[in-house]
GROMACS .gro file of N, CA and C in nm:
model
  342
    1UNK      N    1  -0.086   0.718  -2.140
    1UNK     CA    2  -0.051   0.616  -2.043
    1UNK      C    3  -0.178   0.542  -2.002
    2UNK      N    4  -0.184   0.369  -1.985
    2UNK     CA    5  -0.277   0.291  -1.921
    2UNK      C    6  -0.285   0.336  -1.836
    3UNK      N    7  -0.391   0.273  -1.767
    3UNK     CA    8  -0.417   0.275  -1.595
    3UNK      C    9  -0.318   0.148  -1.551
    4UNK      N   10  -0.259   0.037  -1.646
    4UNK     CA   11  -0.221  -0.026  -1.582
    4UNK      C   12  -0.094   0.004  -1.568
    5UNK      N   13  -0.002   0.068  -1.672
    5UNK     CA   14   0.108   0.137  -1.621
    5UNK      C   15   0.109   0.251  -1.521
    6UNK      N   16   0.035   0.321  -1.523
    6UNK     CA   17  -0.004   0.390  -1.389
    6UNK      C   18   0.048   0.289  -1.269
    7UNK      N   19  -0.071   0.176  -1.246
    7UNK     CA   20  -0.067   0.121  -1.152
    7UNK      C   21   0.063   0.062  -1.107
    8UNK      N   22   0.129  -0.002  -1.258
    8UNK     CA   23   0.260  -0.046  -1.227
    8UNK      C   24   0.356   0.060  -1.182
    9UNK      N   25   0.347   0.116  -1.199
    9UNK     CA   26   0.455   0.234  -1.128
    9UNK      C   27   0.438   0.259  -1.038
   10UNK      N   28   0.298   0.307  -0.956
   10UNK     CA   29   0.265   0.298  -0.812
   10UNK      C   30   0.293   0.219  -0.725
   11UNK      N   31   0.284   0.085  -0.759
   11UNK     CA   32   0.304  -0.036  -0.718
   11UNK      C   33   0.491  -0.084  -0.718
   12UNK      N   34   0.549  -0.035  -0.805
   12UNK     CA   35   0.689  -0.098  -0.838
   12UNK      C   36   0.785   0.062  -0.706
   13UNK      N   37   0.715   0.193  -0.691
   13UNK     CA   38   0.742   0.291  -0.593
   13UNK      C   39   0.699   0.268  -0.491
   14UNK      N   40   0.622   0.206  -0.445
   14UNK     CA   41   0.595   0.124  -0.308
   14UNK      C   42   0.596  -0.011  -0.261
   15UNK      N   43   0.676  -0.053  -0.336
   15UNK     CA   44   0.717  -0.193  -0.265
   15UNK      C   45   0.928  -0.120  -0.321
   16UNK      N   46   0.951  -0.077  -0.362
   16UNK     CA   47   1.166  -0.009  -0.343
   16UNK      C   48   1.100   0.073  -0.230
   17UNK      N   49   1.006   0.154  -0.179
   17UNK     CA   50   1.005   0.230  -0.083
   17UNK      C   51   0.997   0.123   0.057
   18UNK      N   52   0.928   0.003   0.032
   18UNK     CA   53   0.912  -0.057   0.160
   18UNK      C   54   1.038  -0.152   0.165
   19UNK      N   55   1.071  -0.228   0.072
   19UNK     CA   56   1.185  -0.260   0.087
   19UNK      C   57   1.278  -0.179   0.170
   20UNK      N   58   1.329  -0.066   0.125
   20UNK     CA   59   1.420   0.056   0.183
   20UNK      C   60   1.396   0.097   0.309
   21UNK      N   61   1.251   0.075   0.332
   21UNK     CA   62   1.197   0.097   0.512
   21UNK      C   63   1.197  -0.033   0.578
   22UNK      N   64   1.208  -0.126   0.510
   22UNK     CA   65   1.227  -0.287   0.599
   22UNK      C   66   1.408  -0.286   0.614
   23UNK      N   67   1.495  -0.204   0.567
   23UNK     CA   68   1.592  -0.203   0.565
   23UNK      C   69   1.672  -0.126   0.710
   24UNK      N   70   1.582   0.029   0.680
   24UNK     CA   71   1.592   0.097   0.814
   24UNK      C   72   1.551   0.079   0.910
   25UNK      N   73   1.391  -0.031   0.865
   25UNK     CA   74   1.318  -0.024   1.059
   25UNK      C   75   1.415  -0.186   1.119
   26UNK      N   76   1.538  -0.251   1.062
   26UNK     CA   77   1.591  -0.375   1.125
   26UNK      C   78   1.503  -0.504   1.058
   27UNK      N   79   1.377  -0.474   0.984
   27UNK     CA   80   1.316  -0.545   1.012
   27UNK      C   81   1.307  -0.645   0.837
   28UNK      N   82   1.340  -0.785   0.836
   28UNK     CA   83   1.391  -0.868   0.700
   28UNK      C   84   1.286  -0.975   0.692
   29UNK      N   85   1.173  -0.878   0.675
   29UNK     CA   86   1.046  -1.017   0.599
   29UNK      C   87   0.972  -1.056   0.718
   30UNK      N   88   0.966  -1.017   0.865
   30UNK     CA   89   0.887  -1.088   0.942
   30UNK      C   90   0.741  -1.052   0.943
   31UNK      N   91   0.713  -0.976   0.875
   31UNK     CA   92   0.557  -0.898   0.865
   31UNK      C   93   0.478  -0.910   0.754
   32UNK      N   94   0.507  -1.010   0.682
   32UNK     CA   95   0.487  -1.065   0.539
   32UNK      C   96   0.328  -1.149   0.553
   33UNK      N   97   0.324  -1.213   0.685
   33UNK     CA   98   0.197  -1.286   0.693
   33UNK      C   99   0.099  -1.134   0.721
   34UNK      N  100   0.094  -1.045   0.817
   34UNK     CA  101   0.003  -0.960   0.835
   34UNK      C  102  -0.020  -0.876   0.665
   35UNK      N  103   0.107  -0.875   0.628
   35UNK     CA  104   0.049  -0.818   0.472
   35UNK      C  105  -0.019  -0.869   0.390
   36UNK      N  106   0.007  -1.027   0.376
   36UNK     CA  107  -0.055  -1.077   0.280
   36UNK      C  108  -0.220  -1.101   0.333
   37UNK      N  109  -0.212  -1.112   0.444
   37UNK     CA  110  -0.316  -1.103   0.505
   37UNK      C  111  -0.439  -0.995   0.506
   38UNK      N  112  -0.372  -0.852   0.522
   38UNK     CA  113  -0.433  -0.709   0.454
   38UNK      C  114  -0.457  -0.725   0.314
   39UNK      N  115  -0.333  -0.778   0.245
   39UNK     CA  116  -0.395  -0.765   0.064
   39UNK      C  117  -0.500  -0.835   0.044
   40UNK      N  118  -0.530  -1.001   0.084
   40UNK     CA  119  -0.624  -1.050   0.088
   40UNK      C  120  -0.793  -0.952   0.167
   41UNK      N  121  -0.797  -0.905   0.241
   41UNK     CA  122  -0.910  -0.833   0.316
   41UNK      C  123  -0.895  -0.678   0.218
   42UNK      N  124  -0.805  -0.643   0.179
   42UNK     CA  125  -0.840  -0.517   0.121
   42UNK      C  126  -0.881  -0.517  -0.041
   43UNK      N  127  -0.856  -0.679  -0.070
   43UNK     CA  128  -0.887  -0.657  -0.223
   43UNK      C  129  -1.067  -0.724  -0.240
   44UNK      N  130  -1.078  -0.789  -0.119
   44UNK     CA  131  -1.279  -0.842  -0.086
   44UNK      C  132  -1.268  -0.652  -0.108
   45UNK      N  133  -1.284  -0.600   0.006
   45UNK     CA  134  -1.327  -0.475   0.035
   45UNK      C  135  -1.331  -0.391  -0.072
   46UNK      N  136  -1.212  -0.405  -0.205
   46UNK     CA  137  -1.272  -0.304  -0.299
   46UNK      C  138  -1.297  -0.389  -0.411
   47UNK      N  139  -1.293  -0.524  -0.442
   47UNK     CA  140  -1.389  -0.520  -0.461
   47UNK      C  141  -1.540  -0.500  -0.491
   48UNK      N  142  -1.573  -0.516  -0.365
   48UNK     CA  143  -1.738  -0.473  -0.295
   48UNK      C  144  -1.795  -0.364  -0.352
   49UNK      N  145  -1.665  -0.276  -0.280
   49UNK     CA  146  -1.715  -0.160  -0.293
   49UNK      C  147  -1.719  -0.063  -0.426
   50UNK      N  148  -1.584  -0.109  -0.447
   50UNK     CA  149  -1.590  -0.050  -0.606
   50UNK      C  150  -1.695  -0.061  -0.746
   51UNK      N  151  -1.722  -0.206  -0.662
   51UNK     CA  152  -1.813  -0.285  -0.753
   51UNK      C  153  -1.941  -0.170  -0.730
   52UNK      N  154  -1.978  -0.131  -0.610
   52UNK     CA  155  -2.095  -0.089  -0.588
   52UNK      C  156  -2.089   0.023  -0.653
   53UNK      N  157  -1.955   0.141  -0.609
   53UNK     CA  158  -1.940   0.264  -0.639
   53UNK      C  159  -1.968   0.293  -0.800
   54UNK      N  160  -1.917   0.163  -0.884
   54UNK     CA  161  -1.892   0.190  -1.008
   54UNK      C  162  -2.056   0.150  -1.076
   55UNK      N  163  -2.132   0.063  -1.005
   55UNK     CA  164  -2.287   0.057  -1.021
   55UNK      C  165  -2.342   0.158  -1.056
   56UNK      N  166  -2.333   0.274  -0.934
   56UNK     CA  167  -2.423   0.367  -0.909
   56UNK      C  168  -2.373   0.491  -1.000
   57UNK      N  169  -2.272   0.480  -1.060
   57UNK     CA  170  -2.219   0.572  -1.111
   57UNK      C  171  -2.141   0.712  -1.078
   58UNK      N  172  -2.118   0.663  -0.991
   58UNK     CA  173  -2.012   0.706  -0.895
   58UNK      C  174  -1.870   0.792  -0.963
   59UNK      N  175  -1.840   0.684  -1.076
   59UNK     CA  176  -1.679   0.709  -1.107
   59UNK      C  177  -1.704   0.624  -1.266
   60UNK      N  178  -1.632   0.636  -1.362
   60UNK     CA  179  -1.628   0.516  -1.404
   60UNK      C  180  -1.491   0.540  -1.461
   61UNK      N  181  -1.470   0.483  -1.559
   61UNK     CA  182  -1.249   0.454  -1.639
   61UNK      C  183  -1.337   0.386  -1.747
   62UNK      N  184  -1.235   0.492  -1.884
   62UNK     CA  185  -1.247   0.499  -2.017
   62UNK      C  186  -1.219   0.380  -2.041
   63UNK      N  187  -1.272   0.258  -2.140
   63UNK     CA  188  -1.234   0.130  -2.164
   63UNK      C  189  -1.109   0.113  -2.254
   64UNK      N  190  -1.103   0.243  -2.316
   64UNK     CA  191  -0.980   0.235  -2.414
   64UNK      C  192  -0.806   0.214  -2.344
   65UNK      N  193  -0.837   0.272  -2.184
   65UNK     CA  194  -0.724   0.204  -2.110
   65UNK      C  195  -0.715   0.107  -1.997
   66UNK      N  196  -0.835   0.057  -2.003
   66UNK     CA  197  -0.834  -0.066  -1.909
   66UNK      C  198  -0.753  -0.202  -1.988
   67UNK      N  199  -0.712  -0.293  -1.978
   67UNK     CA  200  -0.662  -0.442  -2.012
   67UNK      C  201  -0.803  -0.509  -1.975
   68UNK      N  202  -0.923  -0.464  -1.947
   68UNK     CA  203  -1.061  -0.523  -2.008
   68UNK      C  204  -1.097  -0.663  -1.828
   69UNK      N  205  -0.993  -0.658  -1.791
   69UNK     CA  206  -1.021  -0.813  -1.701
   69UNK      C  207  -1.093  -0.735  -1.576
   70UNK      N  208  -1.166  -0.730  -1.503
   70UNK     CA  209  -1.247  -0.694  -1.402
   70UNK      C  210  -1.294  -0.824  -1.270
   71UNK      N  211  -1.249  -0.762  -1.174
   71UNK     CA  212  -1.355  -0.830  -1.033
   71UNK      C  213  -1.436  -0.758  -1.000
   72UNK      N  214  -1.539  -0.851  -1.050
   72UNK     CA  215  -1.706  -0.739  -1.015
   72UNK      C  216  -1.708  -0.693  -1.120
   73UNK      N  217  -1.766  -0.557  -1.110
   73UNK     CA  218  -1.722  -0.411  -1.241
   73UNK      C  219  -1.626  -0.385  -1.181
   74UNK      N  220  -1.522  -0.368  -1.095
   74UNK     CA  221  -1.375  -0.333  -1.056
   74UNK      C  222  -1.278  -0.386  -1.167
   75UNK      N  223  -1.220  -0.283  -1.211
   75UNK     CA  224  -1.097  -0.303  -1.313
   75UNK      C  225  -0.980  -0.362  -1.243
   76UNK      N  226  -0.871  -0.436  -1.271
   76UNK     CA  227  -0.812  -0.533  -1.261
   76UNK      C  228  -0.688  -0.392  -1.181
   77UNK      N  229  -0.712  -0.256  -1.261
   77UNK     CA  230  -0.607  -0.184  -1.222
   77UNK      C  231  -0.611  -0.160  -1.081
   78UNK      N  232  -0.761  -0.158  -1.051
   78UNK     CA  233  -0.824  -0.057  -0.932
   78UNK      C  234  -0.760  -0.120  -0.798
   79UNK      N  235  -0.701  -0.269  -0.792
   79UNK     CA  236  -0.607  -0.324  -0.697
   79UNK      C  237  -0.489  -0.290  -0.714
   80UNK      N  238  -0.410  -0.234  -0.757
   80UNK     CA  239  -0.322  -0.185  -0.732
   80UNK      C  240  -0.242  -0.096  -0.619
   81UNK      N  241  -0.396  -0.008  -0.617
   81UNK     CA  242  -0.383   0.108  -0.500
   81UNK      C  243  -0.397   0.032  -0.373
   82UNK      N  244  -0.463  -0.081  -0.313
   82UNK     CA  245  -0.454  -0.115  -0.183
   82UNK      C  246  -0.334  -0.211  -0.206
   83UNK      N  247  -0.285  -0.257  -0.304
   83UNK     CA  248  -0.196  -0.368  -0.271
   83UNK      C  249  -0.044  -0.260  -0.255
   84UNK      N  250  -0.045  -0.139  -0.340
   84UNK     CA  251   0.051  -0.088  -0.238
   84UNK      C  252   0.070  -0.022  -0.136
   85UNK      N  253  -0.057   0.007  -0.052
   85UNK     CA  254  -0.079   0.056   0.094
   85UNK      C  255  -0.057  -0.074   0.154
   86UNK      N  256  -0.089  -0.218   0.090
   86UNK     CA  257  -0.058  -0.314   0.247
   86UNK      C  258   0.065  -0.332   0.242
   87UNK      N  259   0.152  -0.283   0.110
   87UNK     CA  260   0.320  -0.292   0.116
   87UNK      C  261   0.368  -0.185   0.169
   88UNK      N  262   0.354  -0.118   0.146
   88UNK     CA  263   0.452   0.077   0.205
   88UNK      C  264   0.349   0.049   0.346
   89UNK      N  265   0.263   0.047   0.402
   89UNK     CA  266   0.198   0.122   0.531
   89UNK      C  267   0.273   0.034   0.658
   90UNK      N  268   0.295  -0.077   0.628
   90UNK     CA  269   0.328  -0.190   0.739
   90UNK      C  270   0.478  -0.147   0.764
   91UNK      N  271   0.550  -0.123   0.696
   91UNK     CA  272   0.703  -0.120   0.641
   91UNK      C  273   0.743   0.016   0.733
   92UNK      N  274   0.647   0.162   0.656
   92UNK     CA  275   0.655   0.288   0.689
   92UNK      C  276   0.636   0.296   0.904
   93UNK      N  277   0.507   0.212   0.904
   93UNK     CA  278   0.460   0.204   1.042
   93UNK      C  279   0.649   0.144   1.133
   94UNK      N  280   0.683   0.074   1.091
   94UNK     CA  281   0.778  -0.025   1.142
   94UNK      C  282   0.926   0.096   1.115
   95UNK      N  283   0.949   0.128   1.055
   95UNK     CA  284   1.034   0.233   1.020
   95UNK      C  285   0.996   0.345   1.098
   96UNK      N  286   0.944   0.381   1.101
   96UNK     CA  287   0.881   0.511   1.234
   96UNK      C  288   0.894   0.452   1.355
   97UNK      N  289   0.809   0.316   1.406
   97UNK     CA  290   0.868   0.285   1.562
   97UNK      C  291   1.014   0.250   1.571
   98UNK      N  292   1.087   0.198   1.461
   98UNK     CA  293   1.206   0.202   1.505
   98UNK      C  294   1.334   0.294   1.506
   99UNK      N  295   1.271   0.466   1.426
   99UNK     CA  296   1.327   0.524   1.502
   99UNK      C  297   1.321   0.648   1.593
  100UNK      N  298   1.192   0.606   1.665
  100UNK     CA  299   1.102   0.650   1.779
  100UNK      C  300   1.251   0.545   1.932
  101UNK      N  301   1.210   0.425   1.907
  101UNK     CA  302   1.276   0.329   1.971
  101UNK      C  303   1.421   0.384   1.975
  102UNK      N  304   1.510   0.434   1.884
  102UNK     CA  305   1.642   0.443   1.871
  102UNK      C  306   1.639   0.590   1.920
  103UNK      N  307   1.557   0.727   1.880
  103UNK     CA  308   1.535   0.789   1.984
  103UNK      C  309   1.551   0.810   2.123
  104UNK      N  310   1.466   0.729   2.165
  104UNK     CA  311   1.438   0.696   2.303
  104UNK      C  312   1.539   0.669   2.354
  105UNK      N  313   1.635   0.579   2.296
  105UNK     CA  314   1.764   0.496   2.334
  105UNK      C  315   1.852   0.595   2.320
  106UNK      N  316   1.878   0.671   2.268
  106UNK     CA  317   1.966   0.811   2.265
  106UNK      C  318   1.984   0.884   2.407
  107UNK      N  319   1.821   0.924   2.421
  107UNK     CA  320   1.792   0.955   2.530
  107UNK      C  321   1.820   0.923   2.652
  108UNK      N  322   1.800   0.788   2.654
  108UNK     CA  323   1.808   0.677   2.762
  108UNK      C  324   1.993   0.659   2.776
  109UNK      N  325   2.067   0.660   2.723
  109UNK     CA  326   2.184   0.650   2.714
  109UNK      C  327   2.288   0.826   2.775
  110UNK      N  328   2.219   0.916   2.728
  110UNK     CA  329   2.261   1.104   2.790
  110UNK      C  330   2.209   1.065   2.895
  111UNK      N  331   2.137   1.047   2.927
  111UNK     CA  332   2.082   1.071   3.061
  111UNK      C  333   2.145   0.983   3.201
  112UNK      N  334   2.202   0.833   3.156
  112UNK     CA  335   2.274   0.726   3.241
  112UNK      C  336   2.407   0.770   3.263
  113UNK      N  337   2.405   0.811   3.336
  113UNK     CA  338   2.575   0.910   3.433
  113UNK      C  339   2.656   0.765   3.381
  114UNK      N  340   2.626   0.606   3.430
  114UNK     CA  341   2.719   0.532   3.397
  114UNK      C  342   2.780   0.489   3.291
   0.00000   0.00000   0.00000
């Protein structure tokens, strides 16, 4: 297996997972600017860093499964992994307060004699 099928699979399991949590937390696309917004700031950041990490020799990935295209020395795969944390984390976060919120409202509802 590539790294880039790797990646695609990571990526194609966390965006049906956030979908499925934008489904449960009520919530239909309104958080789309703060994401794209994270993918943009998290892909400078590894970038940077990867770029640096993979300098110093840190880490490196066999060329025989890269697709060869790179930002920086960062392999084209190595975005994958933040672009599906700014999809699943926003979604997951929003899915947890809302049913923290519906919780509460459970609560709030046993407890009102009226």
């Amino acid at each position: 297996m590539t790294y880039i099928e790797l990646s695609a699979w990571f990526v194609g399991v966390a965006v049906v997972a956030a979908a499925v949590l934008s489904v449960v937390a009520g919530r239909n696309g309104a958080h789309l600017g703060a994401i794209a917004a994270t993918v943009v700031v998290l892909f400078l950041l590894t970038a940077v860093f990867d770029t640096v990490m993979i300098a110093t020799g840190l880490f490196h990935y066999s060329p025989d499964h890269l697709l060869g295209v790179h930002i920086g020395l960062a392999p084209l795969e190595d975005f994958a992994y933040p672009l599906a944390g700014a999809v699943l984390l926003p979604t997951l976060w929003a899915a947890l307060r809302a049913r923290r919120r519906a919780r509460a409202g459970l609560r709030g509802a046993e407890e009102d004699p009226s």
